[in-house]
Short mmCIF file of C-alpha atoms in Angstrom, two decimals:
data_model
loop_
_atom_site.label_atom_id
_atom_site.label_comp_id
_atom_site.label_asym_id
_atom_site.label_seq_id
_atom_site.Cartn_x
_atom_site.Cartn_y
_atom_site.Cartn_z
CA MET A 145 43.78 7.44 21.24
CA ASN A 146 45.49 9.98 19.00
CA PRO A 147 45.53 13.58 20.27
CA PRO A 148 43.47 16.08 18.28
CA PRO A 149 45.45 17.87 15.57
CA ALA A 150 46.93 21.22 16.56
CA GLU A 151 45.25 24.32 15.21
CA PRO A 152 47.20 26.32 12.58
CA ARG A 153 48.94 29.43 13.93
CA TRP A 154 46.84 31.77 11.81
CA LEU A 155 43.71 30.20 13.31
CA GLN A 156 45.00 30.69 16.87
CA ARG A 157 45.26 34.44 16.23
CA LEU A 158 41.57 34.77 15.37
CA PRO A 159 38.91 35.75 17.95
CA PRO A 160 37.24 32.77 19.68
CA VAL A 161 33.93 33.41 17.86
CA LEU A 162 35.58 33.06 14.44
CA ARG A 163 37.81 30.18 15.59
CA ARG A 164 34.75 28.09 16.46
CA LEU A 165 33.69 28.21 12.80
CA TRP A 166 36.79 26.19 11.82
CA PRO A 167 36.06 22.42 11.55
CA ALA A 168 37.01 20.67 14.76
CA SER A 169 38.14 17.30 13.38
CA ASP A 170 40.14 15.96 10.45
CA THR A 171 36.94 14.42 9.09
CA GLU A 172 35.18 17.78 9.06
CA ARG A 173 38.22 19.50 7.54
CA ARG A 174 38.36 17.05 4.64
CA ALA A 175 34.62 17.29 4.18
CA SER A 176 34.87 21.10 4.20
CA TRP A 177 37.40 21.17 1.35
CA THR A 178 35.25 18.75 -0.63
CA LEU A 179 32.23 20.89 0.17
CA ALA A 180 33.94 23.97 -1.28
CA GLY A 181 34.71 22.15 -4.55
CA SER A 182 31.23 20.64 -4.69
CA PHE A 183 29.70 24.05 -4.11
CA LEU A 184 31.51 25.44 -7.13
CA ILE A 185 30.42 22.48 -9.25
CA ARG A 186 26.81 22.76 -8.11
CA VAL A 187 26.72 26.52 -8.74
CA SER A 188 28.10 25.87 -12.22
CA ASN A 189 25.50 23.16 -12.74
CA LEU A 190 22.62 25.39 -11.69
CA GLY A 191 23.89 28.23 -13.85
CA LEU A 192 24.26 25.98 -16.90
CA ARG A 193 20.90 24.28 -16.38
CA PHE A 194 19.28 27.65 -15.89
CA GLY A 195 20.87 28.83 -19.13
CA VAL A 196 19.54 25.77 -20.96
CA ALA A 197 16.06 26.32 -19.52
CA VAL A 198 16.05 30.00 -20.48
CA LEU A 199 17.26 29.24 -24.01
CA LEU A 200 14.72 26.47 -24.58
CA ALA A 201 11.83 28.39 -23.01
CA ARG A 202 12.47 31.45 -25.17
CA LEU A 203 13.18 29.64 -28.45
CA LEU A 204 10.53 26.93 -28.22
CA GLY A 205 7.72 28.88 -26.55
CA PRO A 206 5.43 27.55 -23.80
CA GLU A 207 3.62 25.00 -26.04
CA GLU A 208 6.66 23.24 -27.53
CA TYR A 209 8.76 23.63 -24.38
CA GLY A 210 5.92 21.99 -22.46
CA GLY A 211 5.98 19.04 -24.89
CA TYR A 212 9.75 18.69 -24.49
CA SER A 213 9.45 18.86 -20.69
CA PHE A 214 6.72 16.21 -20.67
CA ALA A 215 8.81 13.84 -22.83
CA LEU A 216 11.87 14.36 -20.65
CA ALA A 217 9.80 13.63 -17.53
CA VAL A 218 8.67 10.33 -19.08
CA ILE A 219 12.29 9.40 -19.81
CA MET A 220 13.39 10.31 -16.29
CA VAL A 221 10.68 8.08 -14.86
CA LEU A 222 11.84 5.21 -17.07
CA ALA A 223 15.50 5.72 -16.10
CA ILE A 224 14.87 5.09 -12.40
CA PRO A 225 13.37 1.54 -12.50
CA VAL A 226 16.27 0.24 -14.62
CA GLN A 227 18.69 1.35 -11.92
CA LEU A 228 17.04 -1.04 -9.45
CA GLY A 229 18.28 1.05 -6.53
CA LEU A 230 21.86 0.08 -7.32
CA PRO A 231 23.48 3.56 -7.38
CA ARG A 232 22.70 4.14 -3.69
CA LEU A 233 23.72 0.58 -2.86
CA VAL A 234 26.99 0.95 -4.81
CA GLU A 235 27.84 4.21 -3.03
CA ARG A 236 27.06 2.88 0.45
CA GLU A 237 28.69 -0.54 0.05
CA THR A 238 31.76 0.91 -1.69
CA ALA A 239 32.29 3.30 1.23
CA ARG A 240 31.76 0.46 3.71
CA ALA A 241 34.10 -1.96 1.90
CA GLN A 242 36.79 0.72 1.54
CA ALA A 243 36.61 1.42 5.29
CA GLN A 244 37.15 -2.33 5.83
CA ALA A 245 39.81 -2.59 3.03
CA ASN A 246 37.71 -5.28 1.29
CA TRP A 247 38.79 -4.51 -2.28
CA GLY A 248 37.63 -7.80 -3.79
CA LEU A 249 34.09 -7.07 -2.66
CA ILE A 250 34.20 -3.69 -4.43
CA ARG A 251 35.23 -5.34 -7.69
CA LEU A 252 32.37 -7.82 -7.39
CA LEU A 253 29.88 -5.05 -6.55
CA TRP A 254 30.83 -2.82 -9.47
CA GLY A 255 30.84 -5.58 -12.07
CA TRP A 256 27.52 -6.98 -10.90
CA ALA A 257 25.82 -3.56 -10.81
CA PHE A 258 27.01 -2.51 -14.27
CA ARG A 259 25.96 -5.79 -15.91
CA VAL A 260 22.52 -5.80 -14.32
CA ILE A 261 21.76 -2.18 -15.23
CA LEU A 262 23.08 -2.41 -18.78
CA GLY A 263 20.99 -5.49 -19.55
CA PHE A 264 17.82 -4.20 -17.96
CA SER A 265 18.05 -0.69 -19.47
CA VAL A 266 18.54 -2.02 -23.00
CA LEU A 267 15.60 -4.41 -22.65
CA LEU A 268 13.31 -1.72 -21.25
CA SER A 269 14.25 0.78 -23.96
CA LEU A 270 13.52 -1.74 -26.73
CA ALA A 271 10.20 -2.68 -25.11
CA CYS A 272 9.19 1.00 -24.90
CA LEU A 273 10.12 1.57 -28.55
CA LEU A 274 7.91 -1.34 -29.57
CA LEU A 275 5.05 -0.03 -27.43
CA LEU A 276 5.36 3.46 -28.94
CA TYR A 277 5.27 1.97 -32.42
CA LEU A 278 2.19 -0.13 -31.71
CA ALA A 279 0.25 2.35 -29.54
CA PRO A 280 1.50 5.96 -29.87
CA GLN A 281 -1.90 7.18 -28.67
CA LEU A 282 -0.91 6.24 -25.11
CA LEU A 283 0.91 9.58 -24.91
CA PRO A 284 -0.41 13.09 -25.62
CA PRO A 285 -0.21 14.22 -29.28
CA GLY A 286 3.37 14.67 -30.47
CA ALA A 287 4.95 13.20 -27.33
CA ALA A 288 5.83 9.83 -28.90
CA ALA A 289 8.05 11.53 -31.51
CA LEU A 290 10.07 13.10 -28.68
CA VAL A 291 10.16 10.13 -26.31
CA ALA A 292 11.42 7.68 -28.98
CA PRO A 293 14.87 9.29 -29.57
CA GLY A 294 15.03 10.21 -25.90
CA LEU A 295 15.00 6.53 -24.89
CA LEU A 296 18.73 6.50 -25.66
CA LEU A 297 19.07 8.54 -22.48
CA VAL A 298 17.77 5.68 -20.33
CA PRO A 299 20.95 3.50 -20.36
CA LEU A 300 23.17 6.58 -20.35
CA PHE A 301 21.48 8.02 -17.26
CA ALA A 302 21.33 4.66 -15.46
CA LEU A 303 24.96 3.64 -16.06
CA GLY A 304 26.13 7.18 -15.37
CA ALA A 305 24.38 7.11 -11.99
CA VAL A 306 26.22 3.91 -10.99
CA ARG A 307 29.56 5.31 -12.15
CA ALA A 308 29.01 8.49 -10.14
CA ALA A 309 28.00 6.43 -7.10
CA ALA A 310 31.19 4.34 -7.33
CA LEU A 311 33.31 7.49 -7.37
CA ARG A 312 31.44 9.01 -4.43
CA GLY A 313 31.82 5.76 -2.49
CA LEU A 314 35.59 6.09 -2.92
CA ARG A 315 35.22 9.66 -1.59
CA ARG A 316 36.07 11.04 -5.03
CA VAL A 317 33.09 13.34 -4.70
CA ILE A 318 34.33 15.98 -7.15
CA SER A 319 35.06 13.46 -9.89
CA GLY A 320 31.71 11.82 -9.27
CA GLN A 321 29.83 15.05 -9.95
CA LEU A 322 31.83 16.62 -12.77
CA PRO A 323 30.53 14.68 -15.83
CA ASP A 324 26.80 14.96 -15.12
CA ALA A 325 26.79 18.28 -13.25
CA VAL A 326 29.08 20.32 -15.52
CA VAL A 327 30.01 18.51 -18.73
CA LEU A 328 26.50 17.38 -19.70
CA PRO A 329 24.73 20.77 -19.37
CA LEU A 330 27.75 22.60 -20.84
CA VAL A 331 27.81 20.40 -23.95
CA LEU A 332 24.01 20.61 -24.20
CA LEU A 333 24.06 24.41 -24.00
CA ALA A 334 26.80 24.58 -26.66
CA ALA A 335 24.91 22.17 -28.93
CA LEU A 336 21.70 24.21 -28.61
CA LEU A 337 23.54 27.42 -29.47
CA VAL A 338 25.10 25.79 -32.53
CA LEU A 339 21.75 24.42 -33.70
CA THR A 340 20.16 27.83 -33.20
CA ALA A 341 22.93 29.53 -35.18
CA PHE A 342 22.38 27.24 -38.18
CA GLY A 343 18.58 27.29 -38.18
CA SER A 344 15.43 27.29 -36.08
CA LEU A 345 15.37 25.00 -33.04
CA ASN A 346 12.56 22.55 -32.36
CA ALA A 347 11.81 20.14 -29.52
CA ARG A 348 13.13 17.07 -31.39
CA ASP A 349 16.47 18.80 -32.06
CA ALA A 350 16.68 19.68 -28.37
CA MET A 351 16.09 16.06 -27.36
CA LEU A 352 18.77 14.76 -29.77
CA ALA A 353 21.20 17.37 -28.43
CA HIS A 354 20.45 16.09 -24.91
CA VAL A 355 21.31 12.54 -26.00
CA ALA A 356 24.61 13.66 -27.54
CA ALA A 357 25.57 15.62 -24.41
CA ALA A 358 24.75 12.66 -22.15
CA ALA A 359 26.96 10.38 -24.30
CA VAL A 360 29.92 12.77 -24.00
CA ALA A 361 29.45 12.99 -20.21
CA PHE A 362 29.23 9.20 -19.90
CA VAL A 363 32.52 8.61 -21.74
CA LEU A 364 34.32 11.20 -19.60
CA GLY A 365 32.87 9.70 -16.42
CA ALA A 366 34.06 6.21 -17.38
CA LEU A 367 37.59 7.55 -17.89
CA LEU A 368 37.53 9.30 -14.49
CA LEU A 369 36.43 6.11 -12.73
CA HIS A 370 39.18 4.12 -14.45
CA ARG A 371 41.81 6.59 -13.25
CA ALA A 372 40.39 6.91 -9.72
CA ARG A 373 40.64 3.22 -8.81
CA PRO A 374 43.05 2.77 -5.85
CA GLY A 375 46.11 0.60 -6.39
CA GLU A 376 44.77 -2.03 -3.99
CA LEU A 377 41.58 -2.26 -6.05
CA ARG A 378 43.52 -2.72 -9.29
CA GLN A 379 45.44 -5.65 -7.83
CA ALA A 380 42.62 -7.31 -5.89
CA THR A 381 40.82 -10.41 -7.13
CA THR A 382 37.05 -10.38 -7.38
CA ALA A 383 35.24 -11.82 -4.36
CA ASP A 384 33.66 -15.22 -4.93
CA THR A 385 30.24 -14.64 -3.38
CA ARG A 386 27.81 -11.77 -3.24
CA PRO A 387 26.41 -10.88 0.22
CA ALA A 388 22.80 -11.99 0.57
CA GLY A 389 21.70 -8.60 1.88
CA TRP A 390 22.54 -6.81 -1.36
CA LEU A 391 19.42 -7.89 -3.25
CA GLY A 392 17.06 -6.97 -0.42
CA ALA A 393 18.71 -3.59 0.11
CA ALA A 394 18.77 -2.91 -3.65
CA PHE A 395 15.05 -3.70 -3.90
CA THR A 396 14.20 -1.31 -1.08
CA LEU A 397 16.45 1.42 -2.49
CA ALA A 398 14.89 0.90 -5.92
CA LEU A 399 11.45 1.51 -4.44
CA VAL A 400 12.73 4.63 -2.67
CA ALA A 401 14.35 6.02 -5.83
CA GLY A 402 11.40 5.12 -8.04
CA LEU A 403 8.81 6.63 -5.74
CA GLN A 404 10.95 9.74 -5.24
CA LEU A 405 11.06 10.26 -8.99
CA VAL A 406 7.35 9.61 -9.37
CA ASN A 407 6.80 12.12 -6.58
CA ASN A 408 9.04 14.66 -8.34
CA GLN A 409 7.57 14.15 -11.82
CA ALA A 410 3.91 13.45 -10.98
CA ASP A 411 2.98 17.12 -11.21
CA ILE A 412 4.39 17.56 -14.73
CA LEU A 413 3.04 14.24 -16.02
CA MET A 414 -0.46 14.76 -14.61
CA LEU A 415 -0.52 18.40 -15.74
CA GLY A 416 0.39 17.19 -19.24
CA TYR A 417 -2.48 14.73 -19.28
CA LEU A 418 -5.09 16.90 -17.57
CA ARG A 419 -4.27 20.38 -18.93
CA SER A 420 -2.48 21.98 -21.90
CA SER A 421 1.18 21.76 -22.96
CA ALA A 422 1.48 25.54 -22.50
CA GLU A 423 0.63 25.16 -18.81
CA VAL A 424 3.25 22.41 -18.52
CA GLY A 425 5.81 24.84 -19.95
CA VAL A 426 4.88 27.56 -17.43
CA TYR A 427 4.95 25.12 -14.53
CA ARG A 428 8.27 23.64 -15.64
CA VAL A 429 9.84 27.09 -15.54
CA ALA A 430 8.51 27.72 -12.01
CA ALA A 431 9.67 24.32 -10.78
CA SER A 432 13.12 24.78 -12.34
CA ALA A 433 13.50 28.13 -10.58
CA ALA A 434 12.37 26.69 -7.23
CA VAL A 435 15.07 24.02 -7.46
CA LEU A 436 17.66 26.79 -7.09
CA THR A 437 16.71 26.98 -3.40
CA LEU A 438 18.04 23.42 -3.02
CA LEU A 439 21.60 24.39 -3.90
CA GLY A 440 22.86 23.99 -0.34
CA LEU A 441 21.02 20.70 0.25
CA GLN A 442 22.23 19.16 -3.00
CA VAL A 443 25.85 20.16 -2.45
CA VAL A 444 25.99 19.03 1.15
CA ASN A 445 24.20 15.72 0.52
CA THR A 446 26.69 14.83 -2.20
CA VAL A 447 29.66 15.58 0.03
CA ILE A 448 28.57 13.94 3.27
CA SER A 449 27.01 10.73 1.88
CA PRO A 450 30.17 8.54 2.00
CA TRP A 451 31.19 10.10 5.32
CA ILE A 452 27.85 9.18 6.90
CA THR A 453 28.38 5.52 5.99
CA ARG A 454 32.02 5.57 7.09
CA LEU A 455 31.37 7.20 10.47
CA TYR A 456 28.26 5.11 11.15
CA THR A 457 30.08 1.87 10.23
CA GLN A 458 33.00 2.74 12.52
CA ASP A 459 30.63 3.81 15.33
CA ARG A 460 32.07 7.32 15.51
CA ARG A 461 28.81 8.80 16.71
CA ALA A 462 30.09 12.11 18.07
CA GLU A 463 31.74 12.95 14.74
CA LEU A 464 28.61 11.92 12.85
CA CYS A 465 26.37 14.16 14.95
CA SER A 466 28.78 17.08 14.58
CA LEU A 467 29.01 16.55 10.82
CA VAL A 468 25.23 16.46 10.38
CA THR A 469 24.67 19.61 12.46
CA ARG A 470 27.35 21.56 10.62
CA ALA A 471 25.97 20.34 7.29
CA SER A 472 22.44 21.48 8.18
CA ARG A 473 23.66 24.94 9.15
CA ILE A 474 25.54 25.29 5.87
CA ILE A 475 22.40 24.22 3.98
CA PHE A 476 20.37 26.85 5.86
CA ALA A 477 22.90 29.64 5.25
CA ILE A 478 23.09 28.95 1.50
CA SER A 479 19.40 28.30 0.80
CA LEU A 480 17.54 30.94 2.82
CA PRO A 481 18.69 34.03 0.83
CA VAL A 482 17.67 32.40 -2.47
CA ALA A 483 14.25 31.52 -1.07
CA LEU A 484 13.68 35.10 0.14
CA VAL A 485 14.54 36.51 -3.31
CA PHE A 486 12.00 34.23 -4.99
CA MET A 487 9.29 35.04 -2.46
CA VAL A 488 9.65 38.79 -2.95
CA TRP A 489 10.50 39.13 -6.68
CA ALA A 490 8.88 36.09 -8.32
CA GLU A 491 7.03 37.96 -11.13
CA PRO A 492 9.84 40.23 -12.37
CA LEU A 493 12.41 37.44 -12.18
CA LEU A 494 10.32 35.04 -14.27
CA GLU A 495 9.55 37.74 -16.85
CA PHE A 496 13.15 38.94 -17.08
CA CYS A 497 14.69 35.46 -17.40
CA PHE A 498 12.10 33.54 -19.41
CA GLY A 499 9.80 36.10 -20.98
CA GLU A 500 6.37 37.64 -20.31
CA PRO A 501 4.33 34.43 -21.01
CA TYR A 502 5.95 32.76 -17.98
CA ARG A 503 5.09 35.53 -15.51
CA SER A 504 1.88 33.67 -14.66
CA GLY A 505 3.97 31.01 -12.88
CA ALA A 506 4.83 33.35 -9.98
CA THR A 507 2.26 31.91 -7.56
CA ALA A 508 3.47 28.38 -8.31
CA LEU A 509 7.06 29.50 -7.73
CA ARG A 510 6.17 30.97 -4.32
CA LEU A 511 4.31 27.81 -3.24
CA LEU A 512 7.19 25.55 -4.27
CA THR A 513 9.73 27.85 -2.62
CA LEU A 514 7.84 27.74 0.69
CA ALA A 515 7.91 23.95 0.53
CA GLN A 516 11.64 23.94 -0.13
CA VAL A 517 12.15 26.11 2.97
CA VAL A 518 10.68 23.26 5.01
CA ASN A 519 12.92 20.89 3.05
CA PHE A 520 16.20 22.56 3.99
CA LEU A 521 15.05 23.29 7.56
CA ALA A 522 14.56 19.55 8.10
CA GLY A 523 18.17 18.90 7.06
CA PRO A 524 19.61 15.94 5.11
CA VAL A 525 17.15 13.47 6.68
CA GLY A 526 16.64 11.11 3.75
CA ASN A 527 20.34 10.93 3.03
CA LEU A 528 21.18 10.30 6.69
CA LEU A 529 18.69 7.42 7.02
CA THR A 530 19.60 5.76 3.72
CA MET A 531 23.38 5.95 4.06
CA SER A 532 23.21 4.60 7.63
CA GLY A 533 21.33 1.51 6.42
CA HIS A 534 17.79 2.55 7.39
CA GLU A 535 16.44 2.69 3.84
CA ARG A 536 13.17 1.03 4.87
CA VAL A 537 12.36 4.02 7.06
CA THR A 538 13.05 6.29 4.08
CA LEU A 539 10.77 4.10 1.96
CA LEU A 540 7.89 4.65 4.35
CA GLY A 541 8.25 8.42 4.06
CA VAL A 542 8.42 8.28 0.26
CA ILE A 543 5.30 6.09 0.02
CA VAL A 544 3.27 8.49 2.16
CA ALA A 545 4.53 11.57 0.27
CA THR A 546 3.88 10.00 -3.15
CA VAL A 547 0.33 8.98 -2.26
CA VAL A 548 -0.35 12.49 -0.94
CA ASN A 549 1.14 14.05 -4.09
CA VAL A 550 -0.80 11.94 -6.60
CA LEU A 551 -4.13 12.31 -4.80
CA LEU A 552 -3.74 16.07 -4.37
CA ASN A 553 -2.69 16.50 -8.01
CA LEU A 554 -5.83 14.67 -9.10
CA LEU A 555 -7.87 16.95 -6.83
CA PHE A 556 -6.23 20.31 -7.56
CA ILE A 557 -4.97 20.24 -11.18
CA PRO A 558 -8.37 20.01 -12.96
CA ARG A 559 -9.62 23.02 -10.99
CA TYR A 560 -6.54 25.19 -10.42
CA GLY A 561 -4.10 24.13 -13.17
CA VAL A 562 -0.52 25.29 -12.61
CA GLU A 563 -1.19 26.57 -9.09
CA GLY A 564 -2.93 23.30 -8.20
CA ALA A 565 0.08 21.25 -9.28
CA ALA A 566 2.36 23.51 -7.24
CA LEU A 567 0.16 23.26 -4.14
CA ALA A 568 0.01 19.46 -4.38
CA SER A 569 3.78 19.17 -4.75
CA ALA A 570 4.39 21.65 -1.92
CA LEU A 571 2.20 19.70 0.51
CA SER A 572 3.91 16.48 -0.53
CA ILE A 573 7.36 17.97 0.16
CA VAL A 574 6.25 19.19 3.59
CA THR A 575 4.78 15.77 4.43
CA TRP A 576 7.94 13.94 3.36
CA ASN A 577 10.32 16.12 5.33
CA THR A 578 8.24 16.29 8.48
CA LEU A 579 7.85 12.51 8.61
CA LEU A 580 11.53 11.76 7.93
CA TRP A 581 12.75 14.40 10.40
CA TRP A 582 10.68 12.71 13.11
CA GLN A 583 11.88 9.24 12.07
CA THR A 584 15.53 10.38 12.14
CA ARG A 585 15.13 11.50 15.74
CA ARG A 586 13.34 8.29 16.65
CA VAL A 587 15.65 5.79 14.91
CA LEU A 588 19.06 7.48 15.12
CA GLY A 589 18.53 9.91 17.97
CA ILE A 590 19.78 12.76 15.76
CA ASP A 591 18.07 16.05 15.02
CA ALA A 592 19.18 16.75 11.44
CA SER A 593 17.87 20.34 11.50
CA PRO A 594 20.17 23.36 11.99
CA ALA A 595 19.27 23.32 15.71
CA GLY A 596 21.13 20.01 16.10
CA TRP A 597 19.51 18.62 19.26
CA HIS A 598 20.86 15.08 19.56
CA THR A 599 18.76 12.93 21.85
CA ARG A 600 21.23 10.12 22.52
#
């Protein structure tokens, strides 16, 4: 067994309390550097997305911004089924094959995933266009005119997700995030500013700008993946046979991803059908603000995903437990201050950033923020279960949370509107995280919360 690496001299001079904050293993050190870069990317992403949301909310107004948000939610729901769970499978199996130096299997996996998703996404987009042409009344008034051009986003989102997963599986976490997290919202923000400078902006223009930005991000991502391929992968021949377990795992992961998206978008979709577009716009603003509390969770999940698979595959349990505990504490430290700000200053923040009409979303923002506190206190439970091969356990949690969300939205939205949608989503988030935290302890013997009590 190799001796642990010596601590740097500057670290040895620090007090013991500060020295314990330094990562103890090479795995944690590498993950920490990646975490720092991912944090900068995620902060940039949140800032850019927030800028886009503020610009659209102010220029379009609650009614038209609500219509745009509803159409985008429809497109996001369509983009998940065409992925068939393959992004998660590609990330996990790429990390596993790289740990085993099975380069031919990676080539087979990537080619198969890209072909399947491209074919299915094109077919689904054409079918939806035909359906919109024959029965536009299936959507609320005006929504079909926004969804139709937005269908171009379906293959771009789906193929981009697989490309990002391939890069993350190779532990190129920064490259995997850059196109979608920074380039897409940056190009979208620039396009919206240009359109605004040359005339008034409407929801259809915003949707077309989103398509153009996604296309630019996709091309850049493809170039990054081409450059990131290891030399061994370039020279390897494609494996002859596909492992039988891929299809079953992909199906389960597809259900997990699909239900997660339904769970995330059910509030906006049902609010759009049951209440007015203006209420959708107010709720969208509150939900977008509440997502800022997930900064730590999103950054850490992206960084540790390939490491979870690698450490679990190599049976390095002590390092895995240490990594998960440290990750949960980082999530807690980043997310708690943001949550406290939203709980105390919800009304003035919404009015200052988005305008006076959105101030009414303060109660919804507080409810969603409270739910996200439970989310980051539970730790990266869904990610830990999925990347260690226990996706069926994750599926159970998603099914329960989705059923709870849909039923509560049906119960609360007609009576309470925006606040009802927020309450339903908040209870769904709490249900999901509580169930998966318990299942993580039961199945893996790991407490993924900041407390880090590992049972075996």
